Coordinates of N, CA, C and O in Angstrom, one line a residue:
X1 N -13.6 -71.9 47.2 CA -12.6 -72.3 48.2 C -11.4 -71.3 48.1 O -10.7 -71.2 47.1
X2 N -11.1 -70.6 49.2 CA -10.1 -69.6 49.3 C -8.7 -70.2 49.3 O -7.7 -69.6 48.8
X3 N -8.6 -71.4 49.9 CA -7.3 -72.0 50.0 C -6.7 -72.5 48.7 O -5.5 -72.8 48.6
X4 N -7.5 -72.6 47.6 CA -7.0 -73.1 46.4 C -6.2 -72.1 45.6 O -5.5 -72.5 44.6
X5 N -6.3 -70.8 45.9 CA -5.6 -69.8 45.1 C -4.2 -69.8 45.5 O -3.8 -69.9 46.7
X6 N -3.3 -69.5 44.5 CA -1.8 -69.6 44.8 C -1.3 -68.4 45.6 O -0.3 -68.5 46.2
X7 N -1.9 -67.2 45.5 CA -1.4 -66.1 46.2 C -2.0 -65.9 47.6 O -1.8 -64.9 48.3
X8 N -2.7 -66.9 48.1 CA -3.3 -66.8 49.5 C -2.8 -68.0 50.3 O -2.7 -69.1 49.7
X9 N -2.7 -67.8 51.5 CA -2.3 -68.9 52.4 C -3.5 -69.1 53.4 O -4.2 -68.1 53.8
X10 N -3.8 -70.3 53.7 CA -5.0 -70.5 54.6 C -4.5 -71.1 55.9 O -3.6 -71.9 56.0
X11 N -5.0 -70.4 57.0 CA -4.6 -70.9 58.4 C -5.9 -71.2 59.1 O -7.0 -70.6 58.9
X12 N -5.8 -72.1 60.1 CA -7.0 -72.4 60.9 C -6.7 -72.0 62.3 O -5.7 -72.5 62.9
X13 N -7.5 -71.1 62.9 CA -7.3 -70.7 64.3 C -8.6 -71.2 65.0 O -9.7 -70.8 64.6
X14 N -8.4 -72.0 65.9 CA -9.5 -72.8 66.6 C -10.4 -73.4 65.6 O -9.9 -74.2 64.8
X15 N -11.6 -72.9 65.3 CA -12.4 -73.5 64.3 C -12.7 -72.5 63.2 O -13.6 -72.8 62.4
X16 N -12.0 -71.4 63.1 CA -12.2 -70.4 62.1 C -11.1 -70.4 61.0 O -9.9 -70.4 61.4
X17 N -11.4 -70.5 59.8 CA -10.4 -70.4 58.7 C -10.2 -69.0 58.3 O -11.2 -68.3 58.1
X18 N -8.9 -68.5 58.1 CA -8.6 -67.2 57.8 C -7.7 -67.2 56.5 O -6.7 -67.9 56.5
X19 N -8.1 -66.4 55.5 CA -7.3 -66.3 54.3 C -6.4 -65.1 54.4 O -6.9 -64.0 54.6
X20 N -5.1 -65.2 54.2 CA -4.2 -64.1 54.3 C -3.4 -64.0 53.0 O -2.9 -65.1 52.6
X21 N -3.2 -62.9 52.4 CA -2.4 -62.8 51.1 C -1.0 -63.3 51.4 O -0.4 -62.9 52.4
X22 N -0.5 -64.0 50.5 CA 0.9 -64.6 50.6 C 1.9 -63.5 50.7 O 2.9 -63.6 51.5
X23 N 1.8 -62.4 50.0 CA 2.8 -61.3 50.0 C 2.9 -60.7 51.4 O 3.9 -60.3 51.8
X24 N 1.7 -60.7 52.1 CA 1.7 -60.1 53.5 C 2.5 -61.0 54.4 O 3.3 -60.5 55.2
X25 N 2.4 -62.3 54.2 CA 3.1 -63.2 55.1 C 4.6 -63.1 54.8 O 5.4 -63.1 55.7
X26 N 4.9 -63.1 53.5 CA 6.4 -63.0 53.2 C 7.0 -61.7 53.7 O 8.1 -61.7 54.2
X27 N 6.2 -60.6 53.7 CA 6.7 -59.3 54.3 C 6.9 -59.4 55.8 O 7.9 -58.9 56.3
X28 N 6.0 -60.1 56.5 CA 6.2 -60.3 57.9 C 7.4 -61.1 58.2 O 8.2 -60.8 59.2
X29 N 7.7 -62.1 57.4 CA 8.8 -63.0 57.6 C 10.1 -62.2 57.4 O 11.1 -62.2 58.2
X30 N 10.2 -61.4 56.3 CA 11.4 -60.6 56.0 C 11.6 -59.6 57.2 O 12.8 -59.4 57.6
X31 N 10.6 -58.9 57.6 CA 10.8 -57.9 58.7 C 11.3 -58.5 60.0 O 12.1 -58.0 60.7
X32 N 10.8 -59.7 60.3 CA 11.3 -60.4 61.5 C 12.7 -60.8 61.4 O 13.5 -60.8 62.3
X33 N 13.2 -61.1 60.1 CA 14.6 -61.5 59.9 C 15.5 -60.3 60.0 O 16.7 -60.5 60.2
X34 N 15.1 -59.1 59.8 CA 15.9 -57.9 59.8 C 16.4 -57.7 61.2 O 15.6 -57.7 62.1
X35 N 17.7 -57.5 61.3 CA 18.2 -57.0 62.6 C 18.3 -55.5 62.6 O 18.1 -54.9 61.6
X36 N 18.5 -54.9 63.8 CA 18.5 -53.5 63.9 C 19.6 -52.9 62.9 O 19.4 -51.8 62.4
X37 N 20.7 -53.6 62.7 CA 21.8 -53.1 61.9 C 21.4 -53.1 60.4 O 22.1 -52.4 59.6
X38 N 20.3 -53.8 60.0 CA 20.0 -53.9 58.7 C 18.8 -53.0 58.3 O 18.2 -53.2 57.2
X39 N 18.4 -52.1 59.1 CA 17.3 -51.2 58.8 C 17.7 -50.3 57.7 O 18.9 -50.1 57.4
X40 N 16.7 -49.6 57.1 CA 17.0 -48.7 56.0 C 18.0 -47.6 56.4 O 18.9 -47.2 55.7
X41 N 17.8 -47.1 57.6 CA 18.7 -46.0 58.1 C 20.1 -46.5 58.2 O 21.0 -45.9 57.7
X42 N 20.3 -47.7 58.9 CA 21.6 -48.3 59.0 C 22.3 -48.7 57.7 O 23.4 -48.5 57.5
X43 N 21.5 -49.2 56.8 CA 22.0 -49.6 55.5 C 22.5 -48.3 54.7 O 23.5 -48.3 54.1
X44 N 21.7 -47.2 54.8 CA 22.1 -46.0 54.1 C 23.4 -45.4 54.7 O 24.2 -45.0 53.9
X45 N 23.5 -45.5 56.0 CA 24.8 -44.9 56.6 C 25.9 -45.8 56.3 O 27.0 -45.3 55.9
X46 N 25.8 -47.2 56.3 CA 26.9 -48.1 56.0 C 27.3 -48.0 54.5 O 28.5 -48.1 54.2
X47 N 26.3 -47.8 53.6 CA 26.6 -47.7 52.2 C 27.3 -46.4 51.8 O 28.2 -46.3 51.0
X48 N 26.8 -45.3 52.4 CA 27.2 -43.9 51.9 C 28.1 -43.2 52.9 O 28.6 -42.1 52.6
X49 N 28.4 -43.8 54.0 CA 29.3 -43.2 55.0 C 28.9 -41.8 55.4 O 27.7 -41.6 55.8
X50 N 29.9 -40.9 55.4 CA 29.6 -39.5 55.8 C 28.7 -38.8 54.9 O 28.2 -37.7 55.3
X51 N 28.4 -39.3 53.7 CA 27.6 -38.6 52.8 C 26.1 -39.1 52.9 O 25.3 -38.7 52.1
X52 N 25.9 -40.0 53.8 CA 24.5 -40.5 53.9 C 23.5 -39.4 54.4 O 23.9 -38.6 55.2
X53 N 22.3 -39.5 53.9 CA 21.3 -38.6 54.3 C 21.1 -38.6 55.8 O 21.0 -37.5 56.4
X54 N 21.1 -39.7 56.4 CA 20.8 -39.8 57.9 C 22.0 -39.5 58.7 O 21.9 -39.3 59.9
X55 N 23.2 -39.5 58.2 CA 24.4 -39.3 58.9 C 24.5 -37.9 59.5 O 25.2 -37.7 60.5
X56 N 23.8 -37.0 58.9 CA 23.9 -35.6 59.3 C 23.5 -35.4 60.8 O 24.0 -34.6 61.5
X57 N 22.6 -36.3 61.2 CA 22.2 -36.2 62.6 C 23.2 -36.7 63.6 O 23.1 -36.4 64.8
X58 N 24.2 -37.4 63.1 CA 25.3 -37.9 64.0 C 26.6 -37.1 64.0 O 27.5 -37.4 64.6
X59 N 26.6 -36.1 63.1 CA 27.9 -35.3 62.9 C 28.2 -34.6 64.2 O 27.3 -34.1 64.9
X60 N 29.5 -34.4 64.4 CA 30.0 -33.7 65.6 C 30.9 -32.5 65.0 O 31.8 -32.8 64.3
X61 N 30.5 -31.3 65.4 CA 31.2 -30.2 64.8 C 32.2 -29.7 65.9 O 31.9 -29.5 67.1
X62 N 33.4 -29.4 65.4 CA 34.4 -28.8 66.3 C 34.9 -27.5 65.7 O 35.1 -27.4 64.5
X63 N 35.2 -26.5 66.6 CA 35.8 -25.3 66.1 C 37.3 -25.4 66.2 O 37.9 -25.7 67.2
X64 N 38.0 -25.2 65.0 CA 39.4 -25.3 65.0 C 40.1 -24.2 66.0 O 39.5 -23.2 66.2
X65 N 41.2 -24.6 66.5 CA 41.9 -23.7 67.4 C 42.2 -22.3 66.8 O 42.2 -21.3 67.5
X66 N 42.5 -22.3 65.5 CA 42.9 -21.0 64.9 C 41.7 -20.3 64.2 O 41.9 -19.3 63.5
X67 N 40.5 -20.7 64.5 CA 39.3 -20.1 64.0 C 39.2 -18.7 64.5 O 39.4 -18.4 65.7
X68 N 38.8 -17.7 63.6 CA 38.6 -16.4 64.0 C 37.1 -16.1 64.3 O 36.3 -16.3 63.4
X69 N 36.7 -15.8 65.5 CA 35.3 -15.6 65.9 C 35.1 -14.1 65.9 O 35.7 -13.3 66.6
X70 N 34.1 -13.7 65.1 CA 33.8 -12.3 65.0 C 32.5 -12.1 65.7 O 31.5 -12.8 65.5
X71 N 32.5 -11.1 66.7 CA 31.3 -10.9 67.4 C 31.0 -9.4 67.4 O 31.8 -8.6 67.1
X72 N 29.8 -9.1 67.8 CA 29.4 -7.7 67.8 C 27.9 -7.5 67.8 O 27.1 -8.6 67.7
X73 N 27.3 -6.3 67.8 CA 25.9 -6.1 67.8 C 25.2 -6.8 66.5 O 25.7 -6.6 65.4
X74 N 24.2 -7.5 66.7 CA 23.5 -8.2 65.6 C 24.1 -9.5 65.2 O 23.5 -10.1 64.3
X75 N 25.2 -9.9 65.7 CA 25.8 -11.2 65.3 C 25.6 -12.2 66.4 O 25.8 -11.9 67.6
X76 N 25.2 -13.4 66.0 CA 25.0 -14.5 66.9 C 26.2 -15.4 66.9 O 26.5 -15.9 65.9
X77 N 26.9 -15.5 68.1 CA 28.1 -16.3 68.2 C 28.0 -17.4 69.2 O 28.9 -18.1 69.5
X78 N 26.8 -17.6 69.8 CA 26.6 -18.6 70.8 C 26.8 -18.0 72.2 O 27.0 -16.9 72.4
X79 N 26.7 -18.9 73.1 CA 26.9 -18.5 74.5 C 25.6 -18.2 75.2 O 24.5 -18.4 74.6
X80 N 25.7 -17.7 76.4 CA 24.5 -17.4 77.1 C 23.8 -16.1 76.6 O 24.5 -15.3 76.0
X81 N 22.5 -16.0 76.8 CA 21.8 -14.8 76.2 C 22.2 -13.5 77.0 O 22.6 -13.6 78.1
X82 N 22.2 -12.4 76.2 CA 22.6 -11.1 76.8 C 21.4 -10.2 76.7 O 20.7 -10.2 75.7
X83 N 21.2 -9.4 77.8 CA 20.1 -8.5 77.8 C 20.5 -7.3 76.8 O 21.5 -6.7 76.9
X84 N 19.6 -7.0 75.9 CA 19.8 -6.0 75.0 C 19.5 -4.6 75.6 O 20.3 -3.7 75.4
X85 N 18.5 -4.5 76.4 CA 18.1 -3.2 77.0 C 17.6 -3.5 78.4 O 16.8 -4.4 78.6
X86 N 17.9 -2.7 79.3 CA 17.4 -2.8 80.7 C 16.8 -1.5 81.0 O 17.3 -0.7 81.9
X87 N 15.7 -1.2 80.4 CA 15.0 0.0 80.7 C 13.5 -0.3 80.9 O 12.7 -0.2 80.1
X88 N 13.2 -0.6 82.2 CA 11.8 -1.0 82.6 C 10.8 0.1 82.4 O 9.7 -0.1 82.3
X89 N 11.3 1.4 82.4 CA 10.4 2.5 82.3 C 9.7 2.5 80.9 O 8.6 3.0 80.7
X90 N 10.4 1.9 79.9 CA 9.9 1.9 78.6 C 8.8 0.8 78.4 O 8.1 0.8 77.3
X91 N 8.7 -0.1 79.3 CA 7.7 -1.2 79.2 C 6.3 -0.6 79.3 O 6.0 0.2 80.3
X92 N 5.4 -0.9 78.4 CA 4.0 -0.4 78.5 C 3.2 -1.5 79.1 O 3.1 -2.6 78.5
X93 N 2.5 -1.2 80.2 CA 1.7 -2.2 80.8 C 0.3 -2.1 80.1 O -0.3 -1.1 80.0
X94 N -0.1 -3.3 79.7 CA -1.4 -3.4 79.0 C -2.5 -3.3 80.0 O -2.5 -4.1 81.0
X95 N -3.4 -2.4 79.8 CA -4.5 -2.2 80.8 C -5.6 -3.2 80.5 O -6.0 -3.4 79.4
X96 N -6.0 -3.9 81.5 CA -7.0 -4.9 81.4 C -8.4 -4.3 81.6 O -8.6 -3.5 82.5
X97 N -9.3 -4.5 80.7 CA -10.7 -4.0 80.8 C -11.6 -5.1 80.9 O -11.6 -6.1 80.2
X98 N -12.5 -5.0 81.9 CA -13.5 -6.0 82.2 C -14.9 -5.4 81.8 O -15.3 -4.4 82.4
X99 N -15.5 -6.0 80.9 CA -16.8 -5.5 80.4 C -17.9 -6.0 81.3 O -18.0 -7.2 81.6
X100 N -18.7 -5.1 81.8 CA -19.8 -5.4 82.7 C -21.0 -6.0 81.9 O -21.4 -5.4 80.9
X101 N -21.5 -7.1 82.4 CA -22.7 -7.7 81.7 C -23.9 -7.7 82.6 O -25.0 -7.8 82.1
X102 N -23.8 -7.6 83.9 CA -24.9 -7.6 84.8 C -25.2 -6.2 85.4 O -24.3 -5.6 85.9
X103 N -26.4 -5.8 85.3 CA -26.9 -4.5 85.8 C -28.4 -4.6 86.0 O -29.1 -5.5 85.5
X104 N -28.9 -3.7 86.8 CA -30.4 -3.5 87.0 C -30.8 -2.1 86.5 O -29.9 -1.2 86.5
X105 N -32.0 -1.9 86.2 CA -32.5 -0.6 85.9 C -33.9 -0.4 86.3 O -34.6 -1.3 86.7
X106 N -34.3 0.9 86.4 CA -35.6 1.2 86.9 C -36.1 2.5 86.2 O -35.3 3.4 86.0
X107 N -37.4 2.6 85.9 CA -38.0 3.8 85.4 C -38.3 4.7 86.6 O -39.1 4.2 87.5
X108 N -37.8 5.9 86.6 CA -38.1 6.7 87.8 C -38.7 8.1 87.4 O -38.1 9.1 87.6
X109 N -39.8 8.0 86.7 CA -40.5 9.3 86.3 C -39.8 9.9 85.1 O -39.8 9.4 84.0
X110 N -39.2 11.1 85.3 CA -38.5 11.8 84.3 C -37.1 11.3 84.0 O -36.4 11.7 83.1
X111 N -36.7 10.2 84.8 CA -35.4 9.7 84.7 C -35.4 8.2 84.6 O -36.4 7.5 85.0
X112 N -34.4 7.6 84.1 CA -34.2 6.1 84.1 C -32.9 5.9 84.8 O -31.9 6.6 84.5
X113 N -32.9 5.0 85.8 CA -31.6 4.7 86.6 C -31.1 3.3 86.3 O -31.9 2.4 86.3
X114 N -29.8 3.2 86.0 CA -29.1 2.0 85.7 C -28.2 1.7 86.9 O -27.3 2.6 87.2
X115 N -28.4 0.6 87.6 CA -27.6 0.3 88.8 C -26.6 -0.8 88.5 O -26.9 -1.9 87.9
X116 N -25.3 -0.6 88.8 CA -24.2 -1.5 88.6 C -23.6 -1.8 89.9 O -23.0 -0.9 90.5
X117 N -23.6 -3.0 90.4 CA -22.9 -3.4 91.6 C -21.5 -3.8 91.3 O -21.3 -4.7 90.4
X118 N -20.6 -3.1 91.9 CA -19.2 -3.3 91.6 C -18.3 -3.1 92.8 O -18.6 -2.2 93.6
X119 N -17.3 -3.9 93.0 CA -16.4 -3.6 94.2 C -15.7 -2.3 94.0 O -15.1 -2.0 93.0
X120 N -15.8 -1.4 95.0 CA -15.2 -0.1 95.0 C -14.3 0.1 96.2 O -14.6 -0.4 97.3
X121 N -13.3 1.0 96.1 CA -12.5 1.3 97.2 C -13.3 2.2 98.1 O -14.1 3.0 97.6
X122 N -13.1 2.2 99.4 CA -13.9 3.0 100.3 C -13.8 4.5 100.0 O -14.7 5.3 100.3
X123 N -12.7 4.9 99.5 CA -12.5 6.3 99.2 C -13.0 6.7 97.8 O -12.8 7.9 97.4
X124 N -13.6 5.8 97.1 CA -14.1 6.1 95.7 C -15.1 7.3 95.8 O -16.0 7.4 96.6
X125 N -15.0 8.1 94.8 CA -15.9 9.3 94.7 C -16.5 9.3 93.3 O -16.3 8.4 92.5
X126 N -17.3 10.4 93.0 CA -17.9 10.5 91.7 C -16.9 10.6 90.5 O -17.2 10.3 89.4
X127 N -15.7 11.0 90.9 CA -14.6 11.1 89.9 C -14.1 9.7 89.5 O -13.3 9.5 88.5
X128 N -14.4 8.6 90.3 CA -14.0 7.3 90.0 C -14.7 6.7 88.8 O -14.3 5.7 88.3
X129 N -15.8 7.3 88.4 CA -16.5 6.8 87.2 C -16.9 7.9 86.3 O -17.2 9.1 86.8
X130 N -17.0 7.7 85.0 CA -17.4 8.7 84.1 C -18.2 8.0 83.0 O -18.1 6.8 82.8
X131 N -19.0 8.8 82.2 CA -19.7 8.2 81.1 C -19.8 9.2 80.0 O -19.8 10.4 80.2
X132 N -19.9 8.6 78.8 CA -20.2 9.5 77.6 C -21.6 9.1 77.2 O -22.0 7.9 77.1
X133 N -22.4 10.1 77.0 CA -23.8 9.9 76.6 C -24.1 10.4 75.2 O -23.6 11.3 74.7
X134 N -25.0 9.6 74.5 CA -25.5 10.0 73.2 C -27.0 10.0 73.3 O -27.6 9.5 74.4
X135 N -27.8 10.4 72.3 CA -29.2 10.4 72.4 C -29.9 9.0 72.6 O -30.9 8.9 73.2
X136 N -29.2 8.0 72.2 CA -29.8 6.6 72.3 C -28.8 5.6 72.9 O -29.0 4.4 72.8
X137 N -27.7 6.0 73.5 CA -26.7 5.1 74.1 C -25.8 5.8 75.1 O -25.8 7.0 75.2
X138 N -25.1 5.0 75.9 CA -24.1 5.5 76.8 C -23.0 4.5 77.0 O -23.2 3.3 76.8
X139 N -21.8 5.0 77.4 CA -20.7 4.1 77.8 C -20.2 4.5 79.1 O -19.8 5.7 79.3
X140 N -20.2 3.6 80.1 CA -19.8 3.9 81.5 C -18.3 3.4 81.6 O -18.0 2.3 81.1
X141 N -17.5 4.1 82.3 CA -16.1 3.8 82.5 C -15.8 3.9 84.0 O -15.9 5.0 84.5
X142 N -15.5 2.8 84.7 CA -15.2 2.8 86.1 C -13.7 2.6 86.3 O -13.2 1.5 85.9
X143 N -13.0 3.5 86.9 CA -11.6 3.4 87.2 C -11.3 2.3 88.2 O -12.1 2.0 89.0
X144 N -10.1 1.7 88.2 CA -9.7 0.7 89.1 C -8.9 -0.4 88.4 O -8.6 -0.3 87.2
X145 N -8.6 -1.4 89.2 CA -7.9 -2.5 88.6 C -8.7 -3.8 88.9 O -8.8 -4.2 90.0
X146 N -9.3 -4.4 87.9 CA -9.2 -4.0 86.5 C -10.2 -2.8 86.2 O -11.1 -2.6 87.0
X147 N -10.0 -2.2 85.1 CA -10.9 -1.1 84.7 C -12.2 -1.8 84.2 O -12.1 -2.8 83.5
X148 N -13.3 -1.2 84.5 CA -14.6 -1.8 84.1 C -15.4 -0.9 83.2 O -15.3 0.3 83.4
X149 N -16.0 -1.5 82.2 CA -16.8 -0.7 81.3 C -18.2 -1.3 81.1 O -18.3 -2.5 81.1
X150 N -19.2 -0.5 80.8 CA -20.5 -0.9 80.4 C -20.9 -0.1 79.2 O -20.9 1.1 79.2
X151 N -21.3 -0.8 78.1 CA -21.8 -0.1 76.9 C -23.2 -0.5 76.7 O -23.5 -1.7 76.6
X152 N -24.2 0.4 76.6 CA -25.6 0.1 76.3 C -26.0 0.9 75.1 O -25.9 2.2 75.1
X153 N -26.3 0.2 74.0 CA -26.7 0.8 72.8 C -28.3 0.6 72.6 O -28.9 -0.2 73.3
X154 N -28.8 1.4 71.7 CA -30.3 1.2 71.3 C -31.2 1.4 72.5 O -32.0 0.5 72.8
X155 N -31.1 2.5 73.3 CA -32.0 2.7 74.4 C -33.4 2.8 73.8 O -33.6 3.1 72.7
X156 N -34.4 2.5 74.7 CA -35.8 2.5 74.3 C -36.3 3.8 73.7 O -37.2 3.8 72.9
X157 N -35.8 4.9 74.3 CA -36.2 6.2 73.8 C -35.0 7.2 73.9 O -34.0 6.8 74.5
X158 N -35.2 8.4 73.4 CA -34.1 9.4 73.4 C -33.9 9.9 74.9 O -34.9 9.9 75.7
X159 N -32.7 10.2 75.1 CA -32.3 10.8 76.4 C -31.7 12.2 76.2 O -31.4 12.5 75.0
X160 N -31.6 13.0 77.2 CA -30.9 14.3 77.2 C -29.4 14.0 77.7 O -29.2 14.0 78.9
X161 N -28.5 13.9 76.7 CA -27.1 13.6 77.2 C -26.5 14.7 78.1 O -25.8 14.3 79.1
X162 N -26.9 15.9 77.9 CA -26.3 17.0 78.8 C -26.8 17.0 80.2 O -26.2 17.5 81.1
X163 N -28.0 16.3 80.4 CA -28.5 16.3 81.8 C -28.3 14.9 82.5 O -28.7 14.7 83.6
X164 N -27.8 14.0 81.7 CA -27.5 12.6 82.3 C -26.2 12.7 83.1 O -25.4 13.4 82.8
X165 N -26.1 11.8 84.1 CA -24.9 11.8 85.0 C -24.7 10.4 85.6 O -25.4 9.5 85.4
X166 N -23.5 10.4 86.3 CA -23.1 9.2 87.0 C -22.9 9.5 88.5 O -22.4 10.5 88.8
X167 N -23.4 8.6 89.4 CA -23.2 8.7 90.8 C -22.5 7.5 91.3 O -22.8 6.4 90.9
X168 N -21.5 7.7 92.2 CA -20.8 6.6 92.8 C -21.1 6.5 94.3 O -21.0 7.5 95.0
X169 N -21.6 5.3 94.7 CA -22.0 5.1 96.1 C -21.0 4.0 96.6 O -21.3 2.9 96.6
X170 N -19.9 4.5 97.1 CA -18.8 3.5 97.6 C -19.3 2.7 98.7 O -19.0 1.5 98.8
X171 N -20.0 3.2 99.7 CA -20.5 2.5 100.8 C -21.4 1.3 100.4 O -21.4 0.2 101.0
X172 N -22.2 1.5 99.3 CA -23.1 0.4 98.8 C -22.4 -0.5 97.8 O -23.0 -1.5 97.4
X173 N -21.2 0.0 97.3 CA -20.6 -0.8 96.3 C -21.4 -0.7 95.0 O -21.5 -1.7 94.3
X174 N -21.9 0.5 94.7 CA -22.7 0.6 93.5 C -22.4 1.9 92.8 O -22.1 2.9 93.3
X175 N -22.6 1.8 91.4 CA -22.5 3.0 90.5 C -23.8 3.1 89.9 O -24.4 2.1 89.4
X176 N -24.4 4.3 89.9 CA -25.7 4.5 89.3 C -25.6 5.5 88.1 O -25.0 6.6 88.3
X177 N -26.1 5.1 87.0 CA -26.1 6.0 85.8 C -27.6 6.5 85.7 O -28.5 5.8 85.7
X178 N -27.7 7.9 85.8 CA -29.0 8.5 85.7 C -29.2 9.1 84.3 O -28.4 10.0 83.9
X179 N -30.2 8.5 83.6 CA -30.5 9.0 82.3 C -31.7 9.9 82.3 O -32.7 9.5 82.8
X180 N -31.5 11.1 81.8 CA -32.6 12.1 81.8 C -33.4 11.9 80.5 O -32.9 11.9 79.4
X181 N -34.7 11.6 80.6 CA -35.5 11.3 79.5 C -35.8 12.6 78.7 O -36.0 13.6 79.3
X182 N -35.9 12.4 77.4 CA -36.2 13.6 76.5 C -37.7 13.8 76.6 O -38.1 15.0 76.6
X183 N -38.5 12.8 76.6 CA -39.9 12.9 76.7 C -40.4 12.1 77.9 O -39.9 11.1 78.2
X184 N -41.3 12.7 78.6 CA -41.9 12.0 79.8 C -42.8 10.9 79.4 O -44.0 11.1 79.1
X185 N -42.2 9.7 79.4 CA -43.0 8.5 79.0 C -42.5 7.3 79.9 O -41.4 7.4 80.4
X186 N -43.3 6.3 79.9 CA -42.9 5.1 80.7 C -42.0 4.2 79.8 O -42.5 3.8 78.7
X187 N -40.9 3.8 80.3 CA -40.0 2.8 79.6 C -40.4 1.4 80.1 O -40.3 1.1 81.3
X188 N -40.8 0.5 79.2 CA -41.1 -0.9 79.5 C -39.8 -1.7 79.4 O -39.8 -2.8 80.0
X189 N -38.8 -1.3 78.7 CA -37.5 -2.0 78.7 C -36.4 -0.9 78.5 O -36.7 0.2 78.0
X190 N -35.2 -1.2 78.9 CA -34.1 -0.3 78.8 C -33.7 -0.1 77.4 O -33.4 1.0 76.9
X191 N -33.6 -1.2 76.7 CA -33.2 -1.2 75.3 C -34.3 -1.7 74.3 O -35.2 -2.4 74.8
X192 N -34.2 -1.3 73.1 CA -35.2 -1.7 72.1 C -35.1 -3.2 71.9 O -34.0 -3.8 71.9
X193 N -36.3 -3.9 71.9 CA -36.3 -5.3 71.7 C -36.4 -5.6 70.3 O -36.9 -4.9 69.5
X194 N -35.8 -6.7 69.9 CA -35.7 -7.2 68.5 C -37.1 -7.6 68.0 O -37.9 -8.1 68.6

């Protein structure tokens, strides 16, 4: 029987009996009796006055009339913010690079062609795109805003970097990378498969 213990109180709600520790009930009664003025914060301020831990949040600071305010470069004295430097030419604009993920490719006999559909200005020429070639990789760089790049590593076979090139077809909105094969063989994939 839970009601027989001295540190528990027994209550009946509808048809269910609930046992609640006596200390918990006493704590609820004490908290209900506390007024806002008797909370720990208010008690601390009333007991210790201006030296109370919580009183610091209520302090009001005034600058005396005869106070000497020293200001100058590197000193913070309050007031509105001041521009330190107004030299917009020194601002470096971070260039945004968009990495190309979608492309198509085709084996074209002695060459492999990689096709990239990209929005181009009508006046775009072959100078609008460049590439660096290695025997098994290339990096394409397309000028514009944003700048676009495509990096393809681990090509299926060796290429001739000196004979590989980039063509820009502005009317079609396409850049074509032409890879010159080192050996005349059929490529079944552009890159080595894992």
